[in-house]
Short mmCIF file of N, CA and C in Angstrom, two decimals:
data_model
loop_
_atom_site.label_atom_id
_atom_site.label_comp_id
_atom_site.label_asym_id
_atom_site.label_seq_id
_atom_site.Cartn_x
_atom_site.Cartn_y
_atom_site.Cartn_z
N MET A 1 23.48 -101.69 60.93
CA MET A 1 22.54 -101.54 59.83
C MET A 1 21.54 -100.42 60.10
N ASN A 2 21.07 -100.31 61.33
CA ASN A 2 20.10 -99.29 61.69
C ASN A 2 20.67 -97.88 61.59
N THR A 3 21.96 -97.68 61.81
CA THR A 3 22.56 -96.35 61.73
C THR A 3 22.85 -95.94 60.29
N ILE A 4 23.03 -96.91 59.42
CA ILE A 4 23.35 -96.61 58.01
C ILE A 4 22.10 -96.21 57.23
N THR A 5 20.97 -96.77 57.53
CA THR A 5 19.73 -96.51 56.78
C THR A 5 19.34 -95.03 56.77
N PRO A 6 19.31 -94.33 57.92
CA PRO A 6 18.97 -92.90 57.86
C PRO A 6 19.98 -92.08 57.06
N LEU A 7 21.26 -92.44 57.14
CA LEU A 7 22.27 -91.72 56.37
C LEU A 7 22.06 -91.93 54.87
N LEU A 8 21.70 -93.14 54.47
CA LEU A 8 21.42 -93.41 53.06
C LEU A 8 20.19 -92.64 52.58
N LEU A 9 19.17 -92.54 53.42
CA LEU A 9 17.97 -91.78 53.07
C LEU A 9 18.28 -90.29 52.89
N ILE A 10 19.07 -89.75 53.81
CA ILE A 10 19.44 -88.33 53.71
C ILE A 10 20.29 -88.10 52.46
N GLY A 11 21.24 -88.99 52.22
CA GLY A 11 22.07 -88.89 51.01
C GLY A 11 21.22 -88.98 49.75
N GLY A 12 20.26 -89.90 49.75
CA GLY A 12 19.35 -90.03 48.61
C GLY A 12 18.53 -88.77 48.39
N MET A 13 18.10 -88.13 49.48
CA MET A 13 17.33 -86.88 49.38
C MET A 13 18.18 -85.77 48.74
N PHE A 14 19.45 -85.68 49.15
CA PHE A 14 20.33 -84.68 48.57
C PHE A 14 20.55 -84.92 47.08
N ILE A 15 20.74 -86.17 46.70
CA ILE A 15 20.94 -86.50 45.29
C ILE A 15 19.69 -86.19 44.49
N LEU A 16 18.53 -86.53 45.02
CA LEU A 16 17.26 -86.25 44.36
C LEU A 16 17.05 -84.74 44.20
N THR A 17 17.35 -83.99 45.25
CA THR A 17 17.23 -82.53 45.19
C THR A 17 18.14 -81.95 44.12
N TYR A 18 19.35 -82.47 44.03
CA TYR A 18 20.29 -81.99 43.02
C TYR A 18 19.73 -82.19 41.61
N PHE A 19 19.24 -83.38 41.32
CA PHE A 19 18.78 -83.68 39.97
C PHE A 19 17.44 -83.02 39.64
N ILE A 20 16.63 -82.71 40.64
CA ILE A 20 15.33 -82.10 40.38
C ILE A 20 15.42 -80.58 40.28
N SER A 21 16.23 -79.95 41.13
CA SER A 21 16.21 -78.48 41.13
C SER A 21 17.53 -77.81 40.77
N ILE A 22 18.62 -78.25 41.30
CA ILE A 22 19.89 -77.54 41.11
C ILE A 22 20.43 -77.71 39.70
N ARG A 23 20.45 -78.92 39.19
CA ARG A 23 21.02 -79.18 37.86
C ARG A 23 20.26 -78.47 36.74
N PRO A 24 18.92 -78.55 36.69
CA PRO A 24 18.20 -77.82 35.63
C PRO A 24 18.39 -76.30 35.72
N GLN A 25 18.49 -75.77 36.94
CA GLN A 25 18.69 -74.33 37.10
C GLN A 25 20.06 -73.92 36.55
N LYS A 26 21.08 -74.69 36.82
CA LYS A 26 22.41 -74.38 36.29
C LYS A 26 22.43 -74.46 34.77
N LYS A 27 21.69 -75.43 34.22
CA LYS A 27 21.61 -75.57 32.77
C LYS A 27 20.95 -74.35 32.14
N ARG A 28 19.86 -73.87 32.76
CA ARG A 28 19.18 -72.66 32.26
C ARG A 28 20.09 -71.44 32.34
N GLN A 29 20.82 -71.31 33.44
CA GLN A 29 21.74 -70.19 33.60
C GLN A 29 22.82 -70.22 32.52
N LYS A 30 23.33 -71.39 32.21
CA LYS A 30 24.35 -71.53 31.18
C LYS A 30 23.79 -71.14 29.81
N GLU A 31 22.56 -71.57 29.50
CA GLU A 31 21.92 -71.21 28.23
C GLU A 31 21.69 -69.70 28.14
N ASP A 32 21.25 -69.08 29.24
CA ASP A 32 21.05 -67.63 29.25
C ASP A 32 22.35 -66.88 29.03
N GLN A 33 23.42 -67.35 29.66
CA GLN A 33 24.73 -66.72 29.49
C GLN A 33 25.19 -66.83 28.05
N GLN A 34 24.99 -67.99 27.44
CA GLN A 34 25.39 -68.20 26.06
C GLN A 34 24.57 -67.29 25.13
N LEU A 35 23.27 -67.15 25.41
CA LEU A 35 22.41 -66.27 24.62
C LEU A 35 22.95 -64.84 24.66
N ARG A 36 23.32 -64.37 25.83
CA ARG A 36 23.82 -62.99 25.98
C ARG A 36 25.18 -62.80 25.33
N GLU A 37 26.01 -63.84 25.32
CA GLU A 37 27.33 -63.74 24.69
C GLU A 37 27.23 -63.75 23.17
N ASN A 38 26.19 -64.38 22.62
CA ASN A 38 26.05 -64.53 21.17
C ASN A 38 25.22 -63.43 20.52
N LEU A 39 24.93 -62.36 21.23
CA LEU A 39 24.18 -61.25 20.64
C LEU A 39 24.99 -60.59 19.54
N GLN A 40 24.29 -60.18 18.48
CA GLN A 40 24.95 -59.52 17.36
C GLN A 40 24.20 -58.25 17.00
N ILE A 41 24.89 -57.35 16.35
CA ILE A 41 24.25 -56.12 15.89
C ILE A 41 23.18 -56.49 14.87
N GLY A 42 21.99 -55.91 15.03
CA GLY A 42 20.88 -56.19 14.13
C GLY A 42 19.88 -57.18 14.69
N ASP A 43 20.25 -57.89 15.77
CA ASP A 43 19.32 -58.84 16.39
C ASP A 43 18.19 -58.08 17.07
N GLU A 44 16.99 -58.64 16.98
CA GLU A 44 15.85 -58.08 17.71
C GLU A 44 15.72 -58.83 19.02
N ILE A 45 15.68 -58.08 20.13
CA ILE A 45 15.66 -58.70 21.45
C ILE A 45 14.45 -58.23 22.24
N THR A 46 14.15 -58.98 23.29
CA THR A 46 13.17 -58.57 24.28
C THR A 46 13.87 -58.57 25.62
N THR A 47 13.69 -57.49 26.39
CA THR A 47 14.33 -57.38 27.68
C THR A 47 13.47 -58.00 28.76
N ILE A 48 14.03 -58.10 29.95
CA ILE A 48 13.29 -58.64 31.09
C ILE A 48 12.06 -57.78 31.37
N GLY A 49 12.16 -56.49 31.13
CA GLY A 49 11.05 -55.57 31.37
C GLY A 49 10.02 -55.56 30.26
N GLY A 50 10.26 -56.31 29.17
CA GLY A 50 9.29 -56.37 28.08
C GLY A 50 9.55 -55.40 26.96
N ILE A 51 10.66 -54.69 26.98
CA ILE A 51 11.00 -53.75 25.91
C ILE A 51 11.55 -54.53 24.73
N VAL A 52 11.03 -54.23 23.54
CA VAL A 52 11.48 -54.89 22.31
C VAL A 52 12.26 -53.87 21.50
N GLY A 53 13.44 -54.28 21.01
CA GLY A 53 14.24 -53.37 20.22
C GLY A 53 15.27 -54.11 19.40
N ARG A 54 15.94 -53.35 18.51
CA ARG A 54 16.98 -53.91 17.66
C ARG A 54 18.33 -53.38 18.14
N ILE A 55 19.31 -54.30 18.24
CA ILE A 55 20.64 -53.93 18.76
C ILE A 55 21.38 -53.07 17.74
N VAL A 56 21.90 -51.93 18.23
CA VAL A 56 22.66 -51.01 17.39
C VAL A 56 24.14 -51.09 17.72
N THR A 57 24.47 -51.16 19.00
CA THR A 57 25.86 -51.19 19.44
C THR A 57 26.01 -52.21 20.57
N ILE A 58 27.13 -52.93 20.53
CA ILE A 58 27.42 -53.89 21.60
C ILE A 58 28.73 -53.48 22.24
N LYS A 59 28.71 -53.35 23.57
CA LYS A 59 29.92 -53.08 24.34
C LYS A 59 30.16 -54.27 25.25
N GLU A 60 31.19 -54.17 26.06
CA GLU A 60 31.59 -55.29 26.91
C GLU A 60 30.46 -55.78 27.81
N ASP A 61 29.83 -54.89 28.55
CA ASP A 61 28.79 -55.31 29.48
C ASP A 61 27.44 -54.64 29.23
N SER A 62 27.33 -53.89 28.14
CA SER A 62 26.07 -53.22 27.84
C SER A 62 25.80 -53.25 26.34
N ILE A 63 24.55 -52.93 26.00
CA ILE A 63 24.15 -52.84 24.59
C ILE A 63 23.31 -51.59 24.42
N ILE A 64 23.26 -51.10 23.20
CA ILE A 64 22.37 -49.98 22.87
C ILE A 64 21.38 -50.50 21.85
N ILE A 65 20.09 -50.27 22.13
CA ILE A 65 19.04 -50.73 21.23
C ILE A 65 18.20 -49.56 20.74
N GLU A 66 17.57 -49.74 19.57
CA GLU A 66 16.60 -48.80 19.04
C GLU A 66 15.22 -49.40 19.24
N THR A 67 14.29 -48.57 19.70
CA THR A 67 12.93 -49.05 19.90
C THR A 67 11.96 -48.14 19.17
N GLY A 68 10.86 -48.70 18.74
CA GLY A 68 9.76 -47.93 18.17
C GLY A 68 10.07 -47.32 16.82
N ALA A 69 9.05 -46.65 16.27
CA ALA A 69 9.16 -46.05 14.95
C ALA A 69 10.03 -44.80 14.97
N ASP A 70 10.10 -44.13 16.13
CA ASP A 70 10.91 -42.91 16.22
C ASP A 70 12.38 -43.20 16.51
N ARG A 71 12.74 -44.49 16.57
CA ARG A 71 14.12 -44.96 16.76
C ARG A 71 14.77 -44.40 18.02
N THR A 72 14.06 -44.45 19.09
CA THR A 72 14.60 -44.03 20.37
C THR A 72 15.67 -45.03 20.80
N LYS A 73 16.82 -44.50 21.22
CA LYS A 73 17.92 -45.37 21.62
C LYS A 73 17.95 -45.50 23.14
N MET A 74 18.22 -46.73 23.58
CA MET A 74 18.31 -47.01 25.01
C MET A 74 19.56 -47.83 25.27
N ARG A 75 20.21 -47.52 26.39
CA ARG A 75 21.37 -48.31 26.80
C ARG A 75 20.92 -49.28 27.88
N LEU A 76 21.23 -50.55 27.69
CA LEU A 76 20.83 -51.59 28.62
C LEU A 76 22.03 -52.45 28.99
N MET A 77 21.97 -53.05 30.15
CA MET A 77 22.99 -54.00 30.55
C MET A 77 22.68 -55.34 29.87
N ARG A 78 23.70 -56.11 29.57
CA ARG A 78 23.49 -57.40 28.89
C ARG A 78 22.60 -58.34 29.68
N TRP A 79 22.71 -58.29 31.01
CA TRP A 79 21.93 -59.21 31.83
C TRP A 79 20.43 -58.94 31.71
N ALA A 80 20.04 -57.79 31.16
CA ALA A 80 18.62 -57.45 31.03
C ALA A 80 17.98 -58.10 29.80
N VAL A 81 18.76 -58.74 28.96
CA VAL A 81 18.22 -59.38 27.76
C VAL A 81 17.59 -60.71 28.15
N GLN A 82 16.31 -60.88 27.79
CA GLN A 82 15.62 -62.12 28.12
C GLN A 82 15.62 -63.08 26.94
N THR A 83 15.26 -62.60 25.74
CA THR A 83 15.23 -63.46 24.56
C THR A 83 15.81 -62.74 23.36
N ASN A 84 16.35 -63.53 22.45
CA ASN A 84 16.82 -63.02 21.18
C ASN A 84 15.79 -63.45 20.14
N ASN A 85 14.90 -62.54 19.77
CA ASN A 85 13.80 -62.87 18.86
C ASN A 85 14.29 -63.28 17.48
N THR A 86 15.39 -62.71 17.02
CA THR A 86 15.93 -63.05 15.72
C THR A 86 16.38 -64.50 15.70
N ALA A 87 17.10 -64.92 16.73
CA ALA A 87 17.56 -66.31 16.81
C ALA A 87 16.37 -67.26 16.95
N THR A 88 15.37 -66.84 17.70
CA THR A 88 14.18 -67.67 17.87
C THR A 88 13.45 -67.86 16.55
N GLU A 89 13.33 -66.76 15.78
CA GLU A 89 12.68 -66.85 14.47
C GLU A 89 13.46 -67.73 13.51
N LYS A 90 14.79 -67.62 13.54
CA LYS A 90 15.62 -68.47 12.68
C LYS A 90 15.44 -69.94 13.04
N LEU A 91 15.44 -70.24 14.33
CA LEU A 91 15.27 -71.61 14.78
C LEU A 91 13.91 -72.15 14.37
N LYS A 92 12.88 -71.32 14.51
CA LYS A 92 11.53 -71.74 14.12
C LYS A 92 11.46 -72.00 12.62
N ALA A 93 12.08 -71.13 11.82
CA ALA A 93 12.09 -71.31 10.37
C ALA A 93 12.84 -72.59 9.99
N GLU A 94 13.96 -72.86 10.66
CA GLU A 94 14.72 -74.08 10.39
C GLU A 94 13.90 -75.33 10.72
N ARG A 95 13.20 -75.28 11.85
CA ARG A 95 12.37 -76.43 12.24
C ARG A 95 11.25 -76.66 11.24
N GLU A 96 10.61 -75.57 10.78
CA GLU A 96 9.54 -75.71 9.79
C GLU A 96 10.07 -76.26 8.48
N ALA A 97 11.26 -75.80 8.07
CA ALA A 97 11.86 -76.30 6.83
C ALA A 97 12.19 -77.79 6.96
N ALA A 98 12.72 -78.18 8.12
CA ALA A 98 13.04 -79.59 8.34
C ALA A 98 11.77 -80.44 8.34
N LYS A 99 10.72 -79.93 8.95
CA LYS A 99 9.45 -80.65 8.98
C LYS A 99 8.88 -80.81 7.57
N LYS A 100 8.96 -79.74 6.78
CA LYS A 100 8.46 -79.77 5.40
C LYS A 100 9.28 -80.77 4.57
N ALA A 101 10.59 -80.76 4.75
CA ALA A 101 11.46 -81.69 4.01
C ALA A 101 11.14 -83.14 4.40
N ALA A 102 10.88 -83.37 5.67
CA ALA A 102 10.54 -84.73 6.12
C ALA A 102 9.22 -85.18 5.51
N GLU A 103 8.24 -84.27 5.45
CA GLU A 103 6.96 -84.61 4.84
C GLU A 103 7.11 -84.91 3.35
N GLU A 104 7.93 -84.12 2.66
CA GLU A 104 8.17 -84.35 1.23
C GLU A 104 8.86 -85.69 1.00
N ALA A 105 9.82 -86.02 1.86
CA ALA A 105 10.51 -87.30 1.75
C ALA A 105 9.54 -88.45 2.00
N LYS A 106 8.65 -88.28 2.94
CA LYS A 106 7.65 -89.31 3.23
C LYS A 106 6.73 -89.51 2.03
N GLN A 107 6.28 -88.41 1.42
CA GLN A 107 5.43 -88.50 0.23
C GLN A 107 6.16 -89.19 -0.91
N ALA A 108 7.45 -88.87 -1.08
CA ALA A 108 8.24 -89.49 -2.14
C ALA A 108 8.35 -91.00 -1.92
N ARG A 109 8.56 -91.44 -0.66
CA ARG A 109 8.63 -92.86 -0.36
C ARG A 109 7.29 -93.55 -0.65
N ILE A 110 6.21 -92.87 -0.31
CA ILE A 110 4.87 -93.45 -0.56
C ILE A 110 4.65 -93.61 -2.05
N GLU A 111 4.98 -92.59 -2.84
CA GLU A 111 4.81 -92.67 -4.29
C GLU A 111 5.72 -93.74 -4.89
N GLU A 112 6.92 -93.87 -4.38
CA GLU A 112 7.85 -94.88 -4.86
C GLU A 112 7.31 -96.28 -4.58
N ALA A 113 6.73 -96.46 -3.40
CA ALA A 113 6.14 -97.76 -3.06
C ALA A 113 4.96 -98.05 -3.97
N LYS A 114 4.14 -97.06 -4.28
CA LYS A 114 3.01 -97.25 -5.19
C LYS A 114 3.49 -97.63 -6.58
N ASN A 115 4.54 -96.96 -7.05
CA ASN A 115 5.09 -97.27 -8.38
C ASN A 115 5.62 -98.71 -8.43
N LYS A 116 6.30 -99.15 -7.37
CA LYS A 116 6.81 -100.51 -7.33
C LYS A 116 5.66 -101.51 -7.33
N LYS A 117 4.62 -101.18 -6.59
CA LYS A 117 3.46 -102.07 -6.52
C LYS A 117 2.79 -102.18 -7.89
N ASN A 118 2.64 -101.04 -8.58
CA ASN A 118 2.04 -101.03 -9.92
C ASN A 118 2.89 -101.81 -10.90
N LYS A 119 4.22 -101.66 -10.82
CA LYS A 119 5.12 -102.38 -11.73
C LYS A 119 5.00 -103.89 -11.51
N SER A 120 4.97 -104.29 -10.25
CA SER A 120 4.90 -105.72 -9.96
C SER A 120 3.56 -106.30 -10.41
N SER A 121 2.48 -105.54 -10.30
CA SER A 121 1.17 -106.05 -10.77
C SER A 121 1.12 -106.10 -12.30
N GLU A 122 1.82 -105.18 -12.97
CA GLU A 122 1.88 -105.19 -14.43
C GLU A 122 2.74 -106.38 -14.91
N ASP A 123 3.81 -106.67 -14.18
CA ASP A 123 4.68 -107.77 -14.55
C ASP A 123 3.97 -109.13 -14.43
N LYS A 124 3.07 -109.25 -13.50
CA LYS A 124 2.32 -110.49 -13.29
C LYS A 124 1.33 -110.73 -14.42
N LYS A 125 0.84 -109.66 -15.02
CA LYS A 125 -0.14 -109.79 -16.12
C LYS A 125 0.57 -110.27 -17.34
#
């Protein structure tokens, strides 16, 4: 029993380390890879270096973006893309629309309950 306890503690530490640090990191890497694979022409992106631009051309391992008012073109590697601002804006707009729809549905339920209450009080009279 005394020899098994330290082995169980070490095993538990490895399992804890996996779930706290390794698994979330792999999940983030997978999401980043998916973001880079789903880039489309016309998307506005931000690079790791902070450069903001719109995608003009997509190649196998690189992209060409336009930046600024003078439309300067830059060639970047796909791994340099940090965020897709267009996708982020779409997601934010969808969330706001869903929130607004939920609020409208809630108001409709409240008004319906008030109408039922008024009808039942009128029926009692």
